[in-house]
PDB file of C-alpha atoms and ligand atoms in Angstrom:
ATOM      1  CA  MET A   1       0.000   0.000   0.000  1.00 48.00           C
ATOM      2  CA  SER A   2       1.570   3.266  -1.099  1.00 55.00           C
ATOM      3  CA  SER A   3       0.562   5.434   1.824  1.00 79.00           C
ATOM      4  CA  ALA A   4      -0.468   3.790   5.089  1.00 88.00           C
ATOM      5  CA  PRO A   5      -3.833   5.065   6.250  1.00 95.00           C
ATOM      6  CA  LEU A   6      -4.500   6.592   9.624  1.00 96.00           C
ATOM      7  CA  LEU A   7      -6.977   4.201  11.248  1.00 98.00           C
ATOM      8  CA  VAL A   8      -9.666   5.819  13.366  1.00 98.00           C
ATOM      9  CA  PHE A   9     -11.543   3.388  15.580  1.00 98.00           C
ATOM     10  CA  ASP A  10     -14.781   3.920  17.425  1.00 98.00           C
ATOM     11  CA  PHE A  11     -14.381   2.393  20.888  1.00 98.00           C
ATOM     12  CA  ASP A  12     -17.543   0.814  22.305  1.00 98.00           C
ATOM     13  CA  GLY A  13     -18.875  -1.823  19.951  1.00 98.00           C
ATOM     14  CA  VAL A  14     -15.743  -1.865  17.799  1.00 98.00           C
ATOM     15  CA  LEU A  15     -12.791  -2.393  20.108  1.00 98.00           C
ATOM     16  CA  MET A  16     -14.569  -2.915  23.407  1.00 98.00           C
ATOM     17  CA  ASP A  17     -17.565  -4.906  24.537  1.00 98.00           C
ATOM     18  CA  GLY A  18     -18.629  -3.159  27.711  1.00 97.00           C
ATOM     19  CA  MET A  19     -22.263  -4.194  27.830  1.00 96.00           C
ATOM     20  CA  PRO A  20     -22.157  -5.262  31.518  1.00 96.00           C
ATOM     21  CA  GLU A  21     -20.601  -1.902  32.426  1.00 98.00           C
ATOM     22  CA  TYR A  22     -23.054   0.167  30.387  1.00 98.00           C
ATOM     23  CA  TRP A  23     -25.934  -1.250  32.375  1.00 98.00           C
ATOM     24  CA  TRP A  24     -24.047  -1.212  35.670  1.00 98.00           C
ATOM     25  CA  SER A  25     -23.215   2.488  35.394  1.00 98.00           C
ATOM     26  CA  ALA A  26     -26.451   3.576  33.687  1.00 98.00           C
ATOM     27  CA  ARG A  27     -28.510   1.867  36.410  1.00 98.00           C
ATOM     28  CA  ARG A  28     -26.541   3.536  39.186  1.00 98.00           C
ATOM     29  CA  ALA A  29     -26.683   6.935  37.488  1.00 98.00           C
ATOM     30  CA  ALA A  30     -30.458   6.577  37.082  1.00 97.00           C
ATOM     31  CA  GLN A  31     -30.795   5.699  40.768  1.00 96.00           C
ATOM     32  CA  ARG A  32     -28.755   8.752  41.743  1.00 94.00           C
ATOM     33  CA  LEU A  33     -31.229  10.916  39.874  1.00 92.00           C
ATOM     34  CA  ASP A  34     -34.193   9.079  41.393  1.00 92.00           C
ATOM     35  CA  PRO A  35     -33.290   7.023  44.482  1.00 93.00           C
ATOM     36  CA  ALA A  36     -36.754   5.405  44.460  1.00 93.00           C
ATOM     37  CA  LEU A  37     -36.105   3.795  41.098  1.00 94.00           C
ATOM     38  CA  VAL A  38     -36.249  -0.004  41.117  1.00 94.00           C
ATOM     39  CA  LEU A  39     -34.065  -1.625  38.464  1.00 96.00           C
ATOM     40  CA  PRO A  40     -32.662  -5.165  38.192  1.00 96.00           C
ATOM     41  CA  GLU A  41     -28.953  -5.792  38.729  1.00 96.00           C
ATOM     42  CA  GLN A  42     -28.710  -7.668  35.453  1.00 95.00           C
ATOM     43  CA  ALA A  43     -29.345  -5.747  32.261  1.00 94.00           C
ATOM     44  CA  PRO A  44     -32.874  -6.315  30.947  1.00 95.00           C
ATOM     45  CA  ALA A  45     -32.870  -7.793  27.438  1.00 97.00           C
ATOM     46  CA  ALA A  46     -34.440  -4.580  26.114  1.00 97.00           C
ATOM     47  CA  PHE A  47     -31.334  -2.635  27.146  1.00 98.00           C
ATOM     48  CA  ALA A  48     -29.123  -4.702  24.844  1.00 96.00           C
ATOM     49  CA  VAL A  49     -31.732  -4.516  22.083  1.00 97.00           C
ATOM     50  CA  LEU A  50     -31.677  -0.714  22.283  1.00 97.00           C
ATOM     51  CA  ARG A  51     -27.884  -0.426  22.553  1.00 96.00           C
ATOM     52  CA  PRO A  52     -27.349  -0.053  18.759  1.00 95.00           C
ATOM     53  CA  GLN A  53     -29.543   3.066  18.844  1.00 94.00           C
ATOM     54  CA  ILE A  54     -27.638   4.711  21.673  1.00 95.00           C
ATOM     55  CA  HIS A  55     -25.351   7.476  20.522  1.00 94.00           C
ATOM     56  CA  LYS A  56     -24.116   9.136  23.707  1.00 95.00           C
ATOM     57  CA  GLY A  57     -23.623   7.961  27.278  1.00 96.00           C
ATOM     58  CA  TRP A  58     -26.394  10.090  28.800  1.00 97.00           C
ATOM     59  CA  GLU A  59     -28.929   8.300  26.596  1.00 97.00           C
ATOM     60  CA  MET A  60     -28.200   5.040  28.454  1.00 98.00           C
ATOM     61  CA  VAL A  61     -29.318   6.682  31.688  1.00 98.00           C
ATOM     62  CA  LEU A  62     -32.618   7.688  30.088  1.00 97.00           C
ATOM     63  CA  VAL A  63     -33.123   4.189  28.730  1.00 98.00           C
ATOM     64  CA  ALA A  64     -32.569   2.904  32.276  1.00 98.00           C
ATOM     65  CA  THR A  65     -35.129   5.273  33.828  1.00 97.00           C
ATOM     66  CA  ALA A  66     -37.588   4.366  31.062  1.00 97.00           C
ATOM     67  CA  LEU A  67     -37.108   0.654  31.738  1.00 97.00           C
ATOM     68  CA  ALA A  68     -38.306   1.204  35.309  1.00 95.00           C
ATOM     69  CA  ARG A  69     -41.709   2.441  34.099  1.00 95.00           C
ATOM     70  CA  PRO A  70     -44.540  -0.088  34.204  1.00 94.00           C
ATOM     71  CA  ASP A  71     -45.748   1.122  30.806  1.00 95.00           C
ATOM     72  CA  PHE A  72     -42.334   0.783  29.138  1.00 97.00           C
ATOM     73  CA  SER A  73     -42.783  -0.318  25.531  1.00 98.00           C
ATOM     74  CA  LEU A  74     -39.753  -1.686  23.696  1.00 98.00           C
ATOM     75  CA  GLU A  75     -41.788  -1.613  20.522  1.00 98.00           C
ATOM     76  CA  ALA A  76     -42.419   2.140  20.873  1.00 98.00           C
ATOM     77  CA  TRP A  77     -38.722   2.768  21.551  1.00 98.00           C
ATOM     78  CA  LEU A  78     -37.674   0.737  18.513  1.00 97.00           C
ATOM     79  CA  ARG A  79     -40.290   2.459  16.356  1.00 97.00           C
ATOM     80  CA  ASN A  80     -39.140   5.937  17.272  1.00 97.00           C
ATOM     81  CA  TYR A  81     -36.036   6.051  19.419  1.00 97.00           C
ATOM     82  CA  ASP A  82     -35.435   9.814  19.267  1.00 97.00           C
ATOM     83  CA  GLN A  83     -39.035  10.624  20.162  1.00 98.00           C
ATOM     84  CA  SER A  84     -39.026   8.128  23.048  1.00 98.00           C
ATOM     85  CA  LEU A  85     -35.791   9.630  24.330  1.00 97.00           C
ATOM     86  CA  ALA A  86     -37.236  13.153  24.187  1.00 96.00           C
ATOM     87  CA  LEU A  87     -40.408  12.022  25.975  1.00 96.00           C
ATOM     88  CA  GLU A  88     -38.443  10.324  28.748  1.00 96.00           C
ATOM     89  CA  MET A  89     -36.302  13.448  29.125  1.00 96.00           C
ATOM     90  CA  THR A  90     -39.469  15.533  29.619  1.00 95.00           C
ATOM     91  CA  GLN A  91     -40.867  13.106  32.184  1.00 93.00           C
ATOM     92  CA  LEU A  92     -37.626  13.068  34.108  1.00 90.00           C
ATOM     93  CA  THR A  93     -37.109  16.853  33.875  1.00 88.00           C
ATOM     94  CA  ALA A  94     -33.365  16.295  33.545  1.00 89.00           C
ATOM     95  CA  SER A  95     -30.828  17.739  31.137  1.00 94.00           C
ATOM     96  CA  GLU A  96     -28.309  15.973  28.918  1.00 95.00           C
ATOM     97  CA  GLU A  97     -25.561  17.553  30.983  1.00 95.00           C
ATOM     98  CA  ALA A  98     -27.012  16.332  34.297  1.00 95.00           C
ATOM     99  CA  LEU A  99     -27.431  12.812  32.919  1.00 97.00           C
ATOM    100  CA  GLN A 100     -23.895  12.726  31.516  1.00 96.00           C
ATOM    101  CA  ALA A 101     -22.514  14.123  34.774  1.00 96.00           C
ATOM    102  CA  ALA A 102     -24.363  11.447  36.788  1.00 97.00           C
ATOM    103  CA  LEU A 103     -22.976   8.705  34.527  1.00 97.00           C
ATOM    104  CA  GLU A 104     -19.415   9.991  34.727  1.00 97.00           C
ATOM    105  CA  SER A 105     -19.671  10.482  38.459  1.00 97.00           C
ATOM    106  CA  VAL A 106     -20.640   6.806  38.830  1.00 98.00           C
ATOM    107  CA  ARG A 107     -17.675   5.816  36.668  1.00 98.00           C
ATOM    108  CA  ASN A 108     -15.270   8.063  38.545  1.00 98.00           C
ATOM    109  CA  THR A 109     -16.377   6.611  41.874  1.00 98.00           C
ATOM    110  CA  ALA A 110     -15.960   3.071  40.537  1.00 98.00           C
ATOM    111  CA  LEU A 111     -12.474   3.870  39.222  1.00 97.00           C
ATOM    112  CA  ARG A 112     -11.487   5.372  42.542  1.00 97.00           C
ATOM    113  CA  GLU A 113     -12.944   2.669  44.775  1.00 98.00           C
ATOM    114  CA  ASP A 114     -12.535  -0.537  42.800  1.00 98.00           C
ATOM    115  CA  PRO A 115     -10.801  -0.056  39.454  1.00 97.00           C
ATOM    116  CA  ALA A 116     -10.197  -3.804  38.979  1.00 98.00           C
ATOM    117  CA  ALA A 117     -13.921  -4.530  39.220  1.00 98.00           C
ATOM    118  CA  TRP A 118     -14.726  -1.699  36.823  1.00 98.00           C
ATOM    119  CA  LEU A 119     -12.165  -2.930  34.285  1.00 98.00           C
ATOM    120  CA  ALA A 120     -13.520  -6.472  34.616  1.00 98.00           C
ATOM    121  CA  ARG A 121     -16.931  -5.335  33.328  1.00 98.00           C
ATOM    122  CA  HIS A 122     -15.306  -4.863  29.927  1.00 98.00           C
ATOM    123  CA  ARG A 123     -13.684  -7.142  27.399  1.00 98.00           C
ATOM    124  CA  PHE A 124     -12.071  -6.455  24.062  1.00 98.00           C
ATOM    125  CA  PHE A 125     -13.836  -8.134  21.168  1.00 98.00           C
ATOM    126  CA  PRO A 126     -11.989 -11.306  20.086  1.00 97.00           C
ATOM    127  CA  GLY A 127      -8.879 -10.591  18.042  1.00 97.00           C
ATOM    128  CA  VAL A 128      -8.890  -6.860  18.708  1.00 98.00           C
ATOM    129  CA  GLU A 129      -5.948  -6.666  21.078  1.00 98.00           C
ATOM    130  CA  ARG A 130      -3.790  -8.813  18.793  1.00 98.00           C
ATOM    131  CA  ARG A 131      -4.701  -6.797  15.685  1.00 98.00           C
ATOM    132  CA  LEU A 132      -4.015  -3.466  17.386  1.00 98.00           C
ATOM    133  CA  ARG A 133      -0.604  -4.705  18.517  1.00 97.00           C
ATOM    134  CA  GLN A 134       0.117  -5.855  14.963  1.00 97.00           C
ATOM    135  CA  LEU A 135      -0.771  -2.398  13.649  1.00 96.00           C
ATOM    136  CA  GLY A 136       1.804  -0.979  16.028  1.00 92.00           C
ATOM    137  CA  GLU A 137       4.401  -3.458  14.723  1.00 93.00           C
ATOM    138  CA  GLU A 138       3.458  -2.680  11.102  1.00 92.00           C
ATOM    139  CA  GLY A 139       3.934   1.025  11.770  1.00 93.00           C
ATOM    140  CA  VAL A 140       0.300   1.799  10.998  1.00 95.00           C
ATOM    141  CA  PRO A 141      -0.917   4.670  13.158  1.00 95.00           C
ATOM    142  CA  TRP A 142      -4.304   4.276  14.852  1.00 98.00           C
ATOM    143  CA  LEU A 143      -6.374   6.379  17.176  1.00 98.00           C
ATOM    144  CA  VAL A 144      -9.669   6.197  19.003  1.00 98.00           C
ATOM    145  CA  LEU A 145     -12.669   8.429  18.379  1.00 98.00           C
ATOM    146  CA  THR A 146     -15.474   7.829  20.850  1.00 97.00           C
ATOM    147  CA  THR A 147     -18.565   9.483  22.293  1.00 95.00           C
ATOM    148  CA  LYS A 148     -17.439   8.113  25.677  1.00 95.00           C
ATOM    149  CA  GLY A 149     -15.378  10.266  28.004  1.00 95.00           C
ATOM    150  CA  GLY A 150     -11.872   9.960  26.587  1.00 96.00           C
ATOM    151  CA  ALA A 151     -10.302   9.168  29.966  1.00 96.00           C
ATOM    152  CA  TYR A 152     -12.371   5.983  30.387  1.00 97.00           C
ATOM    153  CA  ALA A 153     -11.349   4.609  26.993  1.00 98.00           C
ATOM    154  CA  MET A 154      -7.734   5.547  27.739  1.00 98.00           C
ATOM    155  CA  ARG A 155      -7.851   3.709  31.049  1.00 97.00           C
ATOM    156  CA  LEU A 156      -9.074   0.520  29.368  1.00 98.00           C
ATOM    157  CA  LEU A 157      -6.459   0.722  26.601  1.00 98.00           C
ATOM    158  CA  GLU A 158      -3.679   1.382  29.098  1.00 98.00           C
ATOM    159  CA  ALA A 159      -4.732  -1.599  31.191  1.00 97.00           C
ATOM    160  CA  ALA A 160      -4.191  -3.766  28.103  1.00 98.00           C
ATOM    161  CA  GLY A 161      -0.882  -2.084  27.246  1.00 97.00           C
ATOM    162  CA  LEU A 162      -2.290  -0.665  23.997  1.00 97.00           C
ATOM    163  CA  GLU A 163      -0.990   2.665  22.746  1.00 95.00           C
ATOM    164  CA  PRO A 164      -3.070   4.640  20.279  1.00 97.00           C
ATOM    165  CA  GLU A 165      -1.705   7.886  18.861  1.00 96.00           C
ATOM    166  CA  VAL A 166      -4.460   9.659  20.752  1.00 97.00           C
ATOM    167  CA  VAL A 167      -7.937   9.135  22.207  1.00 98.00           C
ATOM    168  CA  TYR A 168     -10.605  11.663  21.300  1.00 98.00           C
ATOM    169  CA  GLY A 169     -13.623  11.514  23.616  1.00 97.00           C
ATOM    170  CA  HIS A 170     -16.919  13.393  23.518  1.00 94.00           C
ATOM    171  CA  GLU A 171     -15.135  16.433  24.923  1.00 94.00           C
ATOM    172  CA  ARG A 172     -13.529  16.962  21.513  1.00 96.00           C
ATOM    173  CA  GLY A 173     -16.743  17.499  19.570  1.00 95.00           C
ATOM    174  CA  SER A 174     -18.771  15.374  17.198  1.00 97.00           C
ATOM    175  CA  LYS A 175     -17.161  12.595  15.197  1.00 98.00           C
ATOM    176  CA  PRO A 176     -17.544  14.436  11.854  1.00 98.00           C
ATOM    177  CA  GLU A 177     -15.933  17.523  13.427  1.00 97.00           C
ATOM    178  CA  VAL A 178     -12.947  15.551  14.681  1.00 98.00           C
ATOM    179  CA  LEU A 179     -12.589  13.718  11.356  1.00 98.00           C
ATOM    180  CA  LEU A 180     -12.584  17.065   9.541  1.00 97.00           C
ATOM    181  CA  SER A 181      -9.772  18.241  11.797  1.00 96.00           C
ATOM    182  CA  LEU A 182      -7.782  15.062  11.034  1.00 96.00           C
ATOM    183  CA  ARG A 183      -7.840  15.544   7.271  1.00 92.00           C
ATOM    184  CA  ASN A 184      -4.423  15.636   5.758  1.00 82.00           C
ATOM    185  CA  GLY A 185      -3.757  15.572   2.030  1.00 75.00           C
ATOM    186  CA  GLU A 186      -1.143  12.812   2.198  1.00 83.00           C
ATOM    187  CA  ARG A 187      -2.614  10.276   4.536  1.00 91.00           C
ATOM    188  CA  PRO A 188      -5.887   8.465   3.863  1.00 95.00           C
ATOM    189  CA  LEU A 189      -8.321   8.341   6.772  1.00 97.00           C
ATOM    190  CA  TRP A 190     -10.079   5.059   7.493  1.00 98.00           C
ATOM    191  CA  PHE A 191     -12.917   5.173  10.008  1.00 98.00           C
ATOM    192  CA  VAL A 192     -14.234   1.994  11.658  1.00 98.00           C
ATOM    193  CA  GLU A 193     -17.551   2.375  13.469  1.00 98.00           C
ATOM    194  CA  ASP A 194     -20.454   0.097  14.467  1.00 98.00           C
ATOM    195  CA  ARG A 195     -23.224   2.709  14.517  1.00 97.00           C
ATOM    196  CA  ARG A 196     -24.752   3.016  11.066  1.00 96.00           C
ATOM    197  CA  PRO A 197     -26.333   6.477  11.607  1.00 95.00           C
ATOM    198  CA  THR A 198     -22.906   7.833  12.573  1.00 97.00           C
ATOM    199  CA  LEU A 199     -21.392   6.475   9.346  1.00 98.00           C
ATOM    200  CA  GLU A 200     -24.293   7.977   7.400  1.00 97.00           C
ATOM    201  CA  ARG A 201     -23.582  11.343   9.005  1.00 97.00           C
ATOM    202  CA  VAL A 202     -19.937  11.124   8.064  1.00 98.00           C
ATOM    203  CA  ARG A 203     -20.956  10.250   4.490  1.00 98.00           C
ATOM    204  CA  ALA A 204     -23.219  13.297   4.384  1.00 97.00           C
ATOM    205  CA  THR A 205     -20.598  15.714   5.748  1.00 98.00           C
ATOM    206  CA  PRO A 206     -18.984  17.944   3.108  1.00 98.00           C
ATOM    207  CA  GLY A 207     -15.223  17.572   3.220  1.00 96.00           C
ATOM    208  CA  LEU A 208     -15.308  13.961   4.448  1.00 97.00           C
ATOM    209  CA  GLU A 209     -15.920  12.380   1.030  1.00 96.00           C
ATOM    210  CA  PRO A 210     -12.421  10.826   0.863  1.00 95.00           C
ATOM    211  CA  VAL A 211     -12.757   9.105   4.279  1.00 97.00           C
ATOM    212  CA  ARG A 212     -13.089   5.342   3.925  1.00 97.00           C
ATOM    213  CA  CYS A 213     -15.964   4.248   6.127  1.00 98.00           C
ATOM    214  CA  PHE A 214     -16.182   0.719   7.543  1.00 98.00           C
ATOM    215  CA  LEU A 215     -19.085  -0.828   9.435  1.00 98.00           C
ATOM    216  CA  ALA A 216     -17.733  -3.232  12.079  1.00 98.00           C
ATOM    217  CA  LEU A 217     -20.031  -6.207  11.670  1.00 98.00           C
ATOM    218  CA  TRP A 218     -19.145  -7.696  15.079  1.00 98.00           C
ATOM    219  CA  GLY A 219     -20.388  -4.625  16.938  1.00 97.00           C
ATOM    220  CA  TYR A 220     -23.743  -3.493  18.304  1.00 97.00           C
ATOM    221  CA  LEU A 221     -25.776  -3.628  15.117  1.00 97.00           C
ATOM    222  CA  ALA A 222     -29.525  -3.265  14.739  1.00 95.00           C
ATOM    223  CA  PRO A 223     -31.378  -5.516  12.288  1.00 94.00           C
ATOM    224  CA  GLY A 224     -30.911  -4.143   8.775  1.00 95.00           C
ATOM    225  CA  ASP A 225     -27.843  -2.043   9.651  1.00 96.00           C
ATOM    226  CA  SER A 226     -25.690  -3.949   7.191  1.00 96.00           C
ATOM    227  CA  ASP A 227     -28.206  -3.719   4.318  1.00 96.00           C
ATOM    228  CA  GLY A 228     -27.462  -1.554   1.281  1.00 95.00           C
ATOM    229  CA  LEU A 229     -24.017  -0.455   2.423  1.00 95.00           C
ATOM    230  CA  GLN A 230     -22.530  -0.421  -1.057  1.00 89.00           C
ATOM    231  CA  SER A 231     -24.824   2.311  -2.339  1.00 89.00           C
ATOM    232  CA  ARG A 232     -23.788   4.461   0.632  1.00 86.00           C
ATOM    233  CA  ALA A 233     -20.068   3.899   0.068  1.00 94.00           C
ATOM    234  CA  ILE A 234     -19.763   2.142   3.411  1.00 98.00           C
ATOM    235  CA  LEU A 235     -17.633  -1.015   3.480  1.00 97.00           C
ATOM    236  CA  PRO A 236     -18.647  -3.975   5.637  1.00 98.00           C
ATOM    237  CA  LEU A 237     -15.769  -5.194   7.791  1.00 98.00           C
ATOM    238  CA  ASP A 238     -16.061  -8.610   9.373  1.00 98.00           C
ATOM    239  CA  ALA A 239     -13.767 -10.006  12.053  1.00 98.00           C
ATOM    240  CA  ALA A 240     -11.838 -12.195   9.600  1.00 97.00           C
ATOM    241  CA  ARG A 241     -10.983  -9.297   7.302  1.00 97.00           C
ATOM    242  CA  PHE A 242     -10.180  -7.066  10.265  1.00 98.00           C
ATOM    243  CA  ALA A 243      -7.654  -9.702  11.354  1.00 97.00           C
ATOM    244  CA  GLY A 244      -6.049  -9.759   7.887  1.00 97.00           C
ATOM    245  CA  PRO A 245      -3.931  -7.298   5.887  1.00 96.00           C
ATOM    246  CA  LEU A 246      -5.264  -3.768   5.444  1.00 96.00           C
ATOM    247  CA  ALA A 247      -5.363  -4.153   1.650  1.00 94.00           C
ATOM    248  CA  GLY A 248      -7.982  -6.858   2.129  1.00 95.00           C
ATOM    249  CA  TRP A 249     -10.334  -4.504   3.981  1.00 96.00           C
ATOM    250  CA  LEU A 250     -11.205  -2.689   0.748  1.00 93.00           C
TER     251      LEU A 250
HETATM  252 MG1   MG B   1     -19.819   2.085  18.798  1.00 60.25          MG
END
């Protein structure tokens, strides 16, 4: 390959499977906002079903408070996620900022009091650690672009001895904004993400046309997410191709 690309990886759902932690922290954050809230210790199945829709951390807290309602309807949430989110926000009279702060406060407490237990609620998807180490050996630069707080992703990567060029968390702006700032005439940008609407947004952003977009098929996908990718100039990436040479990804 003439010019090695800069690989930009989404974190949750691409590198990391943190489903147990998402529920663990979202449940606690929801209970901080409403101590009377009764929620099971184990994630309800609906939480995992809705995970592919979730864009930002604070949304998980709203999904948790919604799940505590006797009239919760998974069907309504799947039919119109954004509307259900807005309705739950109104009922809770909270703000995005307050929800995000509650979530990060739960995570900060966990990292202070029992970091080993917090780390243990996560696992890298199979093959990810090995492939990232190989990229390092091949001299291919990679970085992380996540809607999570950057420090949490960094902590998990450090614990595994993995060294990205940089980790951009939600503090750095939207993913299209960060990708725009990473443009560089010489070095192709390859973006690996498991959330289809995010890839669609990148595709629709002027200036990001040259970015190669990959949908990580092992991630948190909703039914139909991998349909019609070709017409949107999004490349499907399965685990076997991810494990192989970069030229084979195209
Ligand atoms: Mg993701």
